[in-house]
Amino acid sequence: MIDGIPSFSGPNLALAQATVATLGVVIMIGVAFLDRPHRSTLLWSIAFLVAMTSSWGVVLAETVDSETMRRVALGALLGAPGFFWAGFRTLRGAPSRWWLAALLSVLSPIILVAAGATEAYSVAFRILFFLSAVFAFLLLVEWLRLPDRGDAVLYPLVVISVLNSALAAFVAIAGFVFPASSGDDLQFVRSVNQLGFIVYMVCALVSLVGFATRRERVVGPGERTPWEEFASGCRDRIARAARRGERSWALLVFRLDDEADVRDAVGVAGFDAVCESFAQEILVALPADADVAERRPGTVVVLVSRPEPVLRAALRGALGRVGRMENAGGMEIQVSASVGWVAVDPDSVAEGDVEALLDRAEAAAETASRAGGDRWERVGV
């Protein structure tokens, strides 16, 4: 299918790939890991180390014209996205499963070298490339589970992960529909893979370094983030409420209305000030025994036990205080908020499943926002 297409790979492209990977190692370790030492930044640094070592292996292979060395380097490179995925898993306290990425980096060179024949190598390379892209897809799944997934600095990595997954699926399908026909058949695929890798590394570097240095909730091994502490405390309180037969519990999600417009109006620094004032106003307006935590900038979650009339009065007070934040962060615009209110029956919440309640409360807040904002939407369990 691709015979006759001119190759644009070679020593220059391999050198550019190695240079980007080396820059990634220096910046990720020097700026991110040393400033925010954590399992996530460690695994992301390892990903760039694997990429750098493999890329220079490709450069050496191009220089001495060694196909075996080239296959070893390309195979080892395929495990790098897995370390990015493993790092994201640690952010929510899940086992990293880094060994899956390491296994792919070790087995891929062996398989590619052992393939030998052109047809076998073509099939093996496409399958292994697809498996590498599976990690990019799983990274998207982990991103969706992050409390602060709305941080725009992660968008470059998210977008390139989507494109990488789509490209791998296309390459795999094309390989079965149009089988390899010559020894040069995969040269174009290699070239696209090298160019794609350079773009992938740049996007990953921008996103991960920015995210790591801006993220205040990074914690050490064995510790939990404030959000994880909040979620665990909610589970415990709901479980105790069930044992005591208490019923007047509610989970509230406060969200700034028109968040993108507010961010554009005041800038990044101003938006941080707005979110800080937003959370403070909510904290002041609600009962002192309420559990309050910021899930992400502009979103505050509250677990509270109060009769419905009392809670309605507190919500009116909270929304009123938010509406008077005209000068927060030097703003020239008035802000408002929407609230998702879930009435919690502790007996009907299996093992205090806070995530399910949060999903319902988030959806209710979205409904209130679409209805014009500065209001609440109440739903039952």
PDB file of C-alpha atoms in Angstrom, residues 80-367:
ATOM      1  CA  ALA A  80       7.455   4.834  27.397  1.00  0.00           C
ATOM      2  CA  PRO A  81       3.714   5.764  27.229  1.00  0.00           C
ATOM      3  CA  GLY A  82       3.057   3.083  29.829  1.00  0.00           C
ATOM      4  CA  PHE A  83       5.121   4.948  32.416  1.00  0.00           C
ATOM      5  CA  PHE A  84       3.100   8.107  31.776  1.00  0.00           C
ATOM      6  CA  TRP A  85      -0.064   6.099  32.441  1.00  0.00           C
ATOM      7  CA  ALA A  86       1.439   4.541  35.586  1.00  0.00           C
ATOM      8  CA  GLY A  87       2.276   7.996  36.932  1.00  0.00           C
ATOM      9  CA  PHE A  88      -1.313   9.152  36.519  1.00  0.00           C
ATOM     10  CA  ARG A  89      -2.566   6.099  38.437  1.00  0.00           C
ATOM     11  CA  THR A  90      -0.487   7.085  41.474  1.00  0.00           C
ATOM     12  CA  LEU A  91      -2.212  10.487  41.599  1.00  0.00           C
ATOM     13  CA  ARG A  92      -5.399   8.827  42.827  1.00  0.00           C
ATOM     14  CA  GLY A  93      -3.625   6.374  45.126  1.00  0.00           C
ATOM     15  CA  ALA A  94      -4.030   3.335  42.840  1.00  0.00           C
ATOM     16  CA  PRO A  95      -1.211   0.803  42.264  1.00  0.00           C
ATOM     17  CA  SER A  96       0.973   2.152  39.462  1.00  0.00           C
ATOM     18  CA  ARG A  97       1.433  -1.171  37.639  1.00  0.00           C
ATOM     19  CA  TRP A  98       4.608   0.234  36.131  1.00  0.00           C
ATOM     20  CA  TRP A  99       5.794  -3.293  35.447  1.00  0.00           C
ATOM     21  CA  LEU A 100       3.374  -3.530  32.514  1.00  0.00           C
ATOM     22  CA  ALA A 101       5.238  -0.709  30.784  1.00  0.00           C
ATOM     23  CA  ALA A 102       8.587  -2.260  31.679  1.00  0.00           C
ATOM     24  CA  LEU A 103       7.412  -5.629  30.332  1.00  0.00           C
ATOM     25  CA  LEU A 104       6.490  -4.074  26.990  1.00  0.00           C
ATOM     26  CA  SER A 105       9.872  -2.314  26.788  1.00  0.00           C
ATOM     27  CA  VAL A 106      11.674  -5.612  27.423  1.00  0.00           C
ATOM     28  CA  LEU A 107       9.584  -7.974  25.288  1.00  0.00           C
ATOM     29  CA  SER A 108       9.148  -5.691  22.261  1.00  0.00           C
ATOM     30  CA  PRO A 109      12.855  -5.720  21.234  1.00  0.00           C
ATOM     31  CA  ILE A 110      12.982  -9.491  21.643  1.00  0.00           C
ATOM     32  CA  ILE A 111       9.897  -9.988  19.485  1.00  0.00           C
ATOM     33  CA  LEU A 112      10.992  -7.548  16.789  1.00  0.00           C
ATOM     34  CA  VAL A 113      14.457  -9.081  16.503  1.00  0.00           C
ATOM     35  CA  ALA A 114      13.077 -12.626  16.538  1.00  0.00           C
ATOM     36  CA  ALA A 115      10.485 -11.798  13.864  1.00  0.00           C
ATOM     37  CA  GLY A 116      13.187 -11.804  11.211  1.00  0.00           C
ATOM     38  CA  ALA A 117      11.094 -12.241   8.065  1.00  0.00           C
ATOM     39  CA  THR A 118       9.548  -9.095   6.607  1.00  0.00           C
ATOM     40  CA  GLU A 119       5.932 -10.249   6.892  1.00  0.00           C
ATOM     41  CA  ALA A 120       6.349 -11.416  10.487  1.00  0.00           C
ATOM     42  CA  TYR A 121       8.111  -8.198  11.451  1.00  0.00           C
ATOM     43  CA  SER A 122       5.384  -6.069   9.901  1.00  0.00           C
ATOM     44  CA  VAL A 123       2.662  -7.833  11.874  1.00  0.00           C
ATOM     45  CA  ALA A 124       4.696  -7.806  15.097  1.00  0.00           C
ATOM     46  CA  PHE A 125       5.535  -4.107  14.833  1.00  0.00           C
ATOM     47  CA  ARG A 126       1.934  -3.094  14.197  1.00  0.00           C
ATOM     48  CA  ILE A 127       0.652  -5.180  17.109  1.00  0.00           C
ATOM     49  CA  LEU A 128       3.287  -3.842  19.510  1.00  0.00           C
ATOM     50  CA  PHE A 129       2.659  -0.273  18.347  1.00  0.00           C
ATOM     51  CA  PHE A 130      -1.024  -0.830  19.022  1.00  0.00           C
ATOM     52  CA  LEU A 131      -0.275  -2.177  22.525  1.00  0.00           C
ATOM     53  CA  SER A 132       1.839   0.916  23.219  1.00  0.00           C
ATOM     54  CA  ALA A 133      -1.073   3.116  22.171  1.00  0.00           C
ATOM     55  CA  VAL A 134      -3.362   1.236  24.543  1.00  0.00           C
ATOM     56  CA  PHE A 135      -1.424   2.932  27.348  1.00  0.00           C
ATOM     57  CA  ALA A 136      -2.215   6.304  25.754  1.00  0.00           C
ATOM     58  CA  PHE A 137      -5.901   5.384  25.787  1.00  0.00           C
ATOM     59  CA  LEU A 138      -5.708   4.214  29.410  1.00  0.00           C
ATOM     60  CA  LEU A 139      -4.059   7.537  30.261  1.00  0.00           C
ATOM     61  CA  LEU A 140      -7.220   9.238  28.995  1.00  0.00           C
ATOM     62  CA  VAL A 141      -9.265   7.042  31.323  1.00  0.00           C
ATOM     63  CA  GLU A 142      -7.083   8.049  34.271  1.00  0.00           C
ATOM     64  CA  TRP A 143      -7.321  11.710  33.277  1.00  0.00           C
ATOM     65  CA  LEU A 144     -11.118  11.511  33.371  1.00  0.00           C
ATOM     66  CA  ARG A 145     -10.895  10.215  36.947  1.00  0.00           C
ATOM     67  CA  LEU A 146      -8.714  13.104  38.172  1.00  0.00           C
ATOM     68  CA  PRO A 147     -10.464  15.653  40.400  1.00  0.00           C
ATOM     69  CA  ASP A 148      -8.521  18.448  38.675  1.00  0.00           C
ATOM     70  CA  ARG A 149      -8.833  17.109  35.130  1.00  0.00           C
ATOM     71  CA  GLY A 150     -10.181  20.533  34.112  1.00  0.00           C
ATOM     72  CA  ASP A 151      -6.673  22.007  34.376  1.00  0.00           C
ATOM     73  CA  ALA A 152      -6.031  23.274  30.835  1.00  0.00           C
ATOM     74  CA  VAL A 153      -2.309  22.530  31.074  1.00  0.00           C
ATOM     75  CA  LEU A 154      -3.124  18.827  30.567  1.00  0.00           C
ATOM     76  CA  TYR A 155      -5.000  19.391  27.316  1.00  0.00           C
ATOM     77  CA  PRO A 156      -1.953  19.029  24.993  1.00  0.00           C
ATOM     78  CA  LEU A 157      -1.233  15.562  26.408  1.00  0.00           C
ATOM     79  CA  VAL A 158      -4.905  14.606  26.248  1.00  0.00           C
ATOM     80  CA  VAL A 159      -5.221  15.663  22.607  1.00  0.00           C
ATOM     81  CA  ILE A 160      -2.030  13.914  21.478  1.00  0.00           C
ATOM     82  CA  SER A 161      -3.060  10.764  23.369  1.00  0.00           C
ATOM     83  CA  VAL A 162      -6.326  10.699  21.431  1.00  0.00           C
ATOM     84  CA  LEU A 163      -4.454  11.137  18.142  1.00  0.00           C
ATOM     85  CA  ASN A 164      -1.886   8.500  19.100  1.00  0.00           C
ATOM     86  CA  SER A 165      -4.616   5.985  19.901  1.00  0.00           C
ATOM     87  CA  ALA A 166      -6.374   6.694  16.609  1.00  0.00           C
ATOM     88  CA  LEU A 167      -3.129   6.418  14.612  1.00  0.00           C
ATOM     89  CA  ALA A 168      -2.222   3.078  16.210  1.00  0.00           C
ATOM     90  CA  ALA A 169      -5.680   1.693  15.473  1.00  0.00           C
ATOM     91  CA  PHE A 170      -5.372   2.841  11.841  1.00  0.00           C
ATOM     92  CA  VAL A 171      -1.890   1.325  11.451  1.00  0.00           C
ATOM     93  CA  ALA A 172      -3.038  -1.979  12.953  1.00  0.00           C
ATOM     94  CA  ILE A 173      -6.128  -2.200  10.745  1.00  0.00           C
ATOM     95  CA  ALA A 174      -4.220  -1.136   7.622  1.00  0.00           C
ATOM     96  CA  GLY A 175      -1.634  -3.816   8.295  1.00  0.00           C
ATOM     97  CA  PHE A 176      -4.242  -6.548   8.169  1.00  0.00           C
ATOM     98  CA  VAL A 177      -6.146  -5.110   5.215  1.00  0.00           C
ATOM     99  CA  PHE A 178      -2.971  -4.382   3.218  1.00  0.00           C
ATOM    100  CA  PRO A 179      -0.296  -6.923   4.289  1.00  0.00           C
ATOM    101  CA  ALA A 180       3.377  -6.024   3.951  1.00  0.00           C
ATOM    102  CA  SER A 181       4.751  -6.600   0.488  1.00  0.00           C
ATOM    103  CA  SER A 182       8.449  -5.673   0.699  1.00  0.00           C
ATOM    104  CA  GLY A 183      11.307  -4.991   3.089  1.00  0.00           C
ATOM    105  CA  ASP A 184      10.663  -1.246   2.812  1.00  0.00           C
ATOM    106  CA  ASP A 185       6.938  -1.491   3.470  1.00  0.00           C
ATOM    107  CA  LEU A 186       7.183  -0.322   7.079  1.00  0.00           C
ATOM    108  CA  GLN A 187       9.609   2.526   6.377  1.00  0.00           C
ATOM    109  CA  PHE A 188       6.790   5.050   6.053  1.00  0.00           C
ATOM    110  CA  VAL A 189       5.158   3.753   9.250  1.00  0.00           C
ATOM    111  CA  ARG A 190       8.494   4.116  11.045  1.00  0.00           C
ATOM    112  CA  SER A 191       8.816   7.683   9.814  1.00  0.00           C
ATOM    113  CA  VAL A 192       5.320   8.623  10.963  1.00  0.00           C
ATOM    114  CA  ASN A 193       6.039   6.938  14.288  1.00  0.00           C
ATOM    115  CA  GLN A 194       9.218   8.996  14.760  1.00  0.00           C
ATOM    116  CA  LEU A 195       7.522  12.279  13.902  1.00  0.00           C
ATOM    117  CA  GLY A 196       4.554  11.401  16.083  1.00  0.00           C
ATOM    118  CA  PHE A 197       6.887  10.526  18.924  1.00  0.00           C
ATOM    119  CA  ILE A 198       8.549  13.956  18.767  1.00  0.00           C
ATOM    120  CA  VAL A 199       5.164  15.687  18.957  1.00  0.00           C
ATOM    121  CA  TYR A 200       4.056  13.309  21.735  1.00  0.00           C
ATOM    122  CA  MET A 201       7.156  14.049  23.825  1.00  0.00           C
ATOM    123  CA  VAL A 202       6.755  17.810  23.450  1.00  0.00           C
ATOM    124  CA  CYS A 203       3.082  17.679  24.459  1.00  0.00           C
ATOM    125  CA  ALA A 204       3.844  15.371  27.387  1.00  0.00           C
ATOM    126  CA  LEU A 205       6.668  17.612  28.571  1.00  0.00           C
ATOM    127  CA  VAL A 206       4.559  20.774  28.477  1.00  0.00           C
ATOM    128  CA  SER A 207       1.591  19.144  30.184  1.00  0.00           C
ATOM    129  CA  LEU A 208       3.319  17.087  32.850  1.00  0.00           C
ATOM    130  CA  VAL A 209       5.876  19.674  33.951  1.00  0.00           C
ATOM    131  CA  GLY A 210       3.194  22.342  34.104  1.00  0.00           C
ATOM    132  CA  PHE A 211       0.792  20.083  35.947  1.00  0.00           C
ATOM    133  CA  ALA A 212       3.374  18.835  38.439  1.00  0.00           C
ATOM    134  CA  THR A 213       4.680  22.287  39.360  1.00  0.00           C
ATOM    135  CA  ARG A 214       1.204  23.840  39.656  1.00  0.00           C
ATOM    136  CA  ARG A 215      -0.396  20.977  41.536  1.00  0.00           C
ATOM    137  CA  GLU A 216      -0.335  21.739  45.253  1.00  0.00           C
ATOM    138  CA  ARG A 217      -1.887  18.434  46.265  1.00  0.00           C
ATOM    139  CA  VAL A 218       1.063  16.223  45.304  1.00  0.00           C
ATOM    140  CA  VAL A 219       1.927  14.087  48.329  1.00  0.00           C
ATOM    141  CA  GLY A 220       4.595  11.621  49.365  1.00  0.00           C
ATOM    142  CA  PRO A 221       4.374   7.810  49.233  1.00  0.00           C
ATOM    143  CA  GLY A 222       1.849   6.401  51.683  1.00  0.00           C
ATOM    144  CA  GLU A 223       0.129   9.772  52.135  1.00  0.00           C
ATOM    145  CA  ARG A 224      -3.190  10.984  50.775  1.00  0.00           C
ATOM    146  CA  THR A 225      -4.218  14.230  49.121  1.00  0.00           C
ATOM    147  CA  PRO A 226      -6.671  16.564  50.883  1.00  0.00           C
ATOM    148  CA  TRP A 227      -9.345  15.434  48.430  1.00  0.00           C
ATOM    149  CA  GLU A 228      -8.695  11.751  49.237  1.00  0.00           C
ATOM    150  CA  GLU A 229      -8.869  12.583  52.938  1.00  0.00           C
ATOM    151  CA  PHE A 230     -12.181  14.352  52.360  1.00  0.00           C
ATOM    152  CA  ALA A 231     -13.657  11.454  50.357  1.00  0.00           C
ATOM    153  CA  SER A 232     -12.543   8.950  52.989  1.00  0.00           C
ATOM    154  CA  GLY A 233     -14.025  11.105  55.759  1.00  0.00           C
ATOM    155  CA  CYS A 234     -17.323  11.313  53.868  1.00  0.00           C
ATOM    156  CA  ARG A 235     -17.506   7.549  53.579  1.00  0.00           C
ATOM    157  CA  ASP A 236     -16.903   7.192  57.298  1.00  0.00           C
ATOM    158  CA  ARG A 237     -19.514   9.809  58.215  1.00  0.00           C
ATOM    159  CA  ILE A 238     -22.154   8.296  55.945  1.00  0.00           C
ATOM    160  CA  ALA A 239     -21.467   4.834  57.363  1.00  0.00           C
ATOM    161  CA  ARG A 240     -21.837   6.168  60.918  1.00  0.00           C
ATOM    162  CA  ALA A 241     -25.024   7.997  59.965  1.00  0.00           C
ATOM    163  CA  ALA A 242     -26.471   4.740  58.638  1.00  0.00           C
ATOM    164  CA  ARG A 243     -25.737   2.969  61.916  1.00  0.00           C
ATOM    165  CA  ARG A 244     -27.394   5.789  63.880  1.00  0.00           C
ATOM    166  CA  GLY A 245     -30.431   5.987  61.620  1.00  0.00           C
ATOM    167  CA  GLU A 246     -29.768   9.625  60.636  1.00  0.00           C
ATOM    168  CA  ARG A 247     -31.522  10.920  57.499  1.00  0.00           C
ATOM    169  CA  SER A 248     -30.951  14.673  57.143  1.00  0.00           C
ATOM    170  CA  TRP A 249     -27.721  14.502  55.139  1.00  0.00           C
ATOM    171  CA  ALA A 250     -26.900  16.239  51.871  1.00  0.00           C
ATOM    172  CA  LEU A 251     -24.010  16.319  49.433  1.00  0.00           C
ATOM    173  CA  LEU A 252     -23.575  19.701  47.724  1.00  0.00           C
ATOM    174  CA  VAL A 253     -21.450  20.607  44.706  1.00  0.00           C
ATOM    175  CA  PHE A 254     -20.856  24.349  44.202  1.00  0.00           C
ATOM    176  CA  ARG A 255     -19.619  25.355  40.734  1.00  0.00           C
ATOM    177  CA  LEU A 256     -18.720  28.768  39.404  1.00  0.00           C
ATOM    178  CA  ASP A 257     -20.980  29.753  36.509  1.00  0.00           C
ATOM    179  CA  ASP A 258     -19.315  30.657  33.205  1.00  0.00           C
ATOM    180  CA  GLU A 259     -15.961  29.473  34.492  1.00  0.00           C
ATOM    181  CA  ALA A 260     -14.225  29.871  31.110  1.00  0.00           C
ATOM    182  CA  ASP A 261     -15.441  33.473  30.785  1.00  0.00           C
ATOM    183  CA  VAL A 262     -14.230  34.303  34.291  1.00  0.00           C
ATOM    184  CA  ARG A 263     -10.817  32.777  33.555  1.00  0.00           C
ATOM    185  CA  ASP A 264     -10.523  34.763  30.319  1.00  0.00           C
ATOM    186  CA  ALA A 265     -11.521  37.975  32.089  1.00  0.00           C
ATOM    187  CA  VAL A 266      -9.067  37.790  34.988  1.00  0.00           C
ATOM    188  CA  GLY A 267      -6.250  35.554  33.729  1.00  0.00           C
ATOM    189  CA  VAL A 268      -4.657  32.559  35.429  1.00  0.00           C
ATOM    190  CA  ALA A 269      -3.439  34.346  38.558  1.00  0.00           C
ATOM    191  CA  GLY A 270      -6.705  36.224  38.939  1.00  0.00           C
ATOM    192  CA  PHE A 271      -8.702  33.040  38.517  1.00  0.00           C
ATOM    193  CA  ASP A 272      -6.747  31.384  41.330  1.00  0.00           C
ATOM    194  CA  ALA A 273      -7.690  34.342  43.555  1.00  0.00           C
ATOM    195  CA  VAL A 274     -11.331  34.040  42.498  1.00  0.00           C
ATOM    196  CA  CYS A 275     -11.398  30.323  43.336  1.00  0.00           C
ATOM    197  CA  GLU A 276      -9.806  30.956  46.710  1.00  0.00           C
ATOM    198  CA  SER A 277     -12.398  33.637  47.539  1.00  0.00           C
ATOM    199  CA  PHE A 278     -15.159  31.400  46.190  1.00  0.00           C
ATOM    200  CA  ALA A 279     -14.217  28.539  48.502  1.00  0.00           C
ATOM    201  CA  GLN A 280     -13.857  30.901  51.456  1.00  0.00           C
ATOM    202  CA  GLU A 281     -17.323  32.423  50.957  1.00  0.00           C
ATOM    203  CA  ILE A 282     -18.899  28.977  50.896  1.00  0.00           C
ATOM    204  CA  LEU A 283     -17.011  27.927  54.000  1.00  0.00           C
ATOM    205  CA  VAL A 284     -18.239  30.998  55.891  1.00  0.00           C
ATOM    206  CA  ALA A 285     -21.868  30.618  54.781  1.00  0.00           C
ATOM    207  CA  LEU A 286     -22.323  26.935  55.703  1.00  0.00           C
ATOM    208  CA  PRO A 287     -22.541  25.333  59.170  1.00  0.00           C
ATOM    209  CA  ALA A 288     -19.249  24.990  60.983  1.00  0.00           C
ATOM    210  CA  ASP A 289     -19.499  21.192  61.203  1.00  0.00           C
ATOM    211  CA  ALA A 290     -19.860  20.723  57.435  1.00  0.00           C
ATOM    212  CA  ASP A 291     -17.102  18.842  55.588  1.00  0.00           C
ATOM    213  CA  VAL A 292     -15.796  21.095  52.810  1.00  0.00           C
ATOM    214  CA  ALA A 293     -13.175  20.409  50.127  1.00  0.00           C
ATOM    215  CA  GLU A 294     -12.147  21.873  46.780  1.00  0.00           C
ATOM    216  CA  ARG A 295     -12.422  19.156  44.144  1.00  0.00           C
ATOM    217  CA  ARG A 296     -10.898  21.328  41.454  1.00  0.00           C
ATOM    218  CA  PRO A 297     -10.486  25.101  40.969  1.00  0.00           C
ATOM    219  CA  GLY A 298     -13.974  26.579  40.841  1.00  0.00           C
ATOM    220  CA  THR A 299     -15.696  23.473  42.266  1.00  0.00           C
ATOM    221  CA  VAL A 300     -16.310  22.967  45.992  1.00  0.00           C
ATOM    222  CA  VAL A 301     -17.927  19.887  47.535  1.00  0.00           C
ATOM    223  CA  VAL A 302     -19.747  19.910  50.881  1.00  0.00           C
ATOM    224  CA  LEU A 303     -21.179  17.110  53.032  1.00  0.00           C
ATOM    225  CA  VAL A 304     -23.524  18.461  55.695  1.00  0.00           C
ATOM    226  CA  SER A 305     -26.308  17.288  58.003  1.00  0.00           C
ATOM    227  CA  ARG A 306     -29.129  19.803  58.434  1.00  0.00           C
ATOM    228  CA  PRO A 307     -32.927  19.859  58.017  1.00  0.00           C
ATOM    229  CA  GLU A 308     -34.017  20.977  54.572  1.00  0.00           C
ATOM    230  CA  PRO A 309     -35.336  24.441  55.600  1.00  0.00           C
ATOM    231  CA  VAL A 310     -32.073  25.251  57.366  1.00  0.00           C
ATOM    232  CA  LEU A 311     -30.040  24.068  54.406  1.00  0.00           C
ATOM    233  CA  ARG A 312     -32.088  26.147  51.957  1.00  0.00           C
ATOM    234  CA  ALA A 313     -31.386  29.250  54.010  1.00  0.00           C
ATOM    235  CA  ALA A 314     -27.675  28.409  54.076  1.00  0.00           C
ATOM    236  CA  LEU A 315     -27.622  27.956  50.308  1.00  0.00           C
ATOM    237  CA  ARG A 316     -29.322  31.301  49.749  1.00  0.00           C
ATOM    238  CA  GLY A 317     -26.713  32.899  51.980  1.00  0.00           C
ATOM    239  CA  ALA A 318     -23.838  31.176  50.170  1.00  0.00           C
ATOM    240  CA  LEU A 319     -25.052  32.142  46.699  1.00  0.00           C
ATOM    241  CA  GLY A 320     -25.605  35.705  47.902  1.00  0.00           C
ATOM    242  CA  ARG A 321     -22.051  35.936  49.232  1.00  0.00           C
ATOM    243  CA  VAL A 322     -20.657  34.559  45.946  1.00  0.00           C
ATOM    244  CA  GLY A 323     -22.676  37.125  44.010  1.00  0.00           C
ATOM    245  CA  ARG A 324     -21.029  39.934  45.982  1.00  0.00           C
ATOM    246  CA  MET A 325     -17.503  38.920  44.902  1.00  0.00           C
ATOM    247  CA  GLU A 326     -17.268  41.650  42.246  1.00  0.00           C
ATOM    248  CA  ASN A 327     -13.773  42.715  43.241  1.00  0.00           C
ATOM    249  CA  ALA A 328     -12.297  39.293  43.905  1.00  0.00           C
ATOM    250  CA  GLY A 329      -9.076  38.895  41.967  1.00  0.00           C
ATOM    251  CA  GLY A 330      -9.416  42.418  40.566  1.00  0.00           C
ATOM    252  CA  MET A 331     -12.453  41.389  38.498  1.00  0.00           C
ATOM    253  CA  GLU A 332     -14.569  43.784  36.521  1.00  0.00           C
ATOM    254  CA  ILE A 333     -17.399  41.249  36.241  1.00  0.00           C
ATOM    255  CA  GLN A 334     -19.848  39.748  38.686  1.00  0.00           C
ATOM    256  CA  VAL A 335     -19.737  36.034  39.351  1.00  0.00           C
ATOM    257  CA  SER A 336     -22.397  33.538  40.341  1.00  0.00           C
ATOM    258  CA  ALA A 337     -22.537  29.862  41.210  1.00  0.00           C
ATOM    259  CA  SER A 338     -24.756  26.842  40.698  1.00  0.00           C
ATOM    260  CA  VAL A 339     -25.323  24.098  43.241  1.00  0.00           C
ATOM    261  CA  GLY A 340     -26.067  20.421  42.821  1.00  0.00           C
ATOM    262  CA  TRP A 341     -27.880  19.140  45.910  1.00  0.00           C
ATOM    263  CA  VAL A 342     -28.204  15.409  46.532  1.00  0.00           C
ATOM    264  CA  ALA A 343     -30.324  14.318  49.486  1.00  0.00           C
ATOM    265  CA  VAL A 344     -28.369  11.439  51.035  1.00  0.00           C
ATOM    266  CA  ASP A 345     -30.069   8.441  52.612  1.00  0.00           C
ATOM    267  CA  PRO A 346     -27.140   6.679  54.332  1.00  0.00           C
ATOM    268  CA  ASP A 347     -28.944   3.322  54.288  1.00  0.00           C
ATOM    269  CA  SER A 348     -29.257   3.357  50.500  1.00  0.00           C
ATOM    270  CA  VAL A 349     -25.613   4.263  49.809  1.00  0.00           C
ATOM    271  CA  ALA A 350     -23.653   1.037  49.449  1.00  0.00           C
ATOM    272  CA  GLU A 351     -20.511   1.268  51.553  1.00  0.00           C
ATOM    273  CA  GLY A 352     -20.675   5.059  51.456  1.00  0.00           C
ATOM    274  CA  ASP A 353     -20.132   5.272  47.692  1.00  0.00           C
ATOM    275  CA  VAL A 354     -19.226   8.936  47.541  1.00  0.00           C
ATOM    276  CA  GLU A 355     -18.235   8.822  43.863  1.00  0.00           C
ATOM    277  CA  ALA A 356     -21.763   7.864  42.785  1.00  0.00           C
ATOM    278  CA  LEU A 357     -23.206  10.685  44.886  1.00  0.00           C
ATOM    279  CA  LEU A 358     -20.704  13.126  43.427  1.00  0.00           C
ATOM    280  CA  ASP A 359     -21.654  12.180  39.879  1.00  0.00           C
ATOM    281  CA  ARG A 360     -25.303  12.913  40.657  1.00  0.00           C
ATOM    282  CA  ALA A 361     -24.470  16.184  42.384  1.00  0.00           C
ATOM    283  CA  GLU A 362     -22.195  17.279  39.505  1.00  0.00           C
ATOM    284  CA  ALA A 363     -24.980  16.525  37.014  1.00  0.00           C
ATOM    285  CA  ALA A 364     -27.457  18.513  39.127  1.00  0.00           C
ATOM    286  CA  ALA A 365     -25.053  21.477  39.275  1.00  0.00           C
ATOM    287  CA  GLU A 366     -24.686  21.328  35.487  1.00  0.00           C
ATOM    288  CA  THR A 367     -28.478  21.367  35.138  1.00  0.00           C
TER     289      THR A 367
END
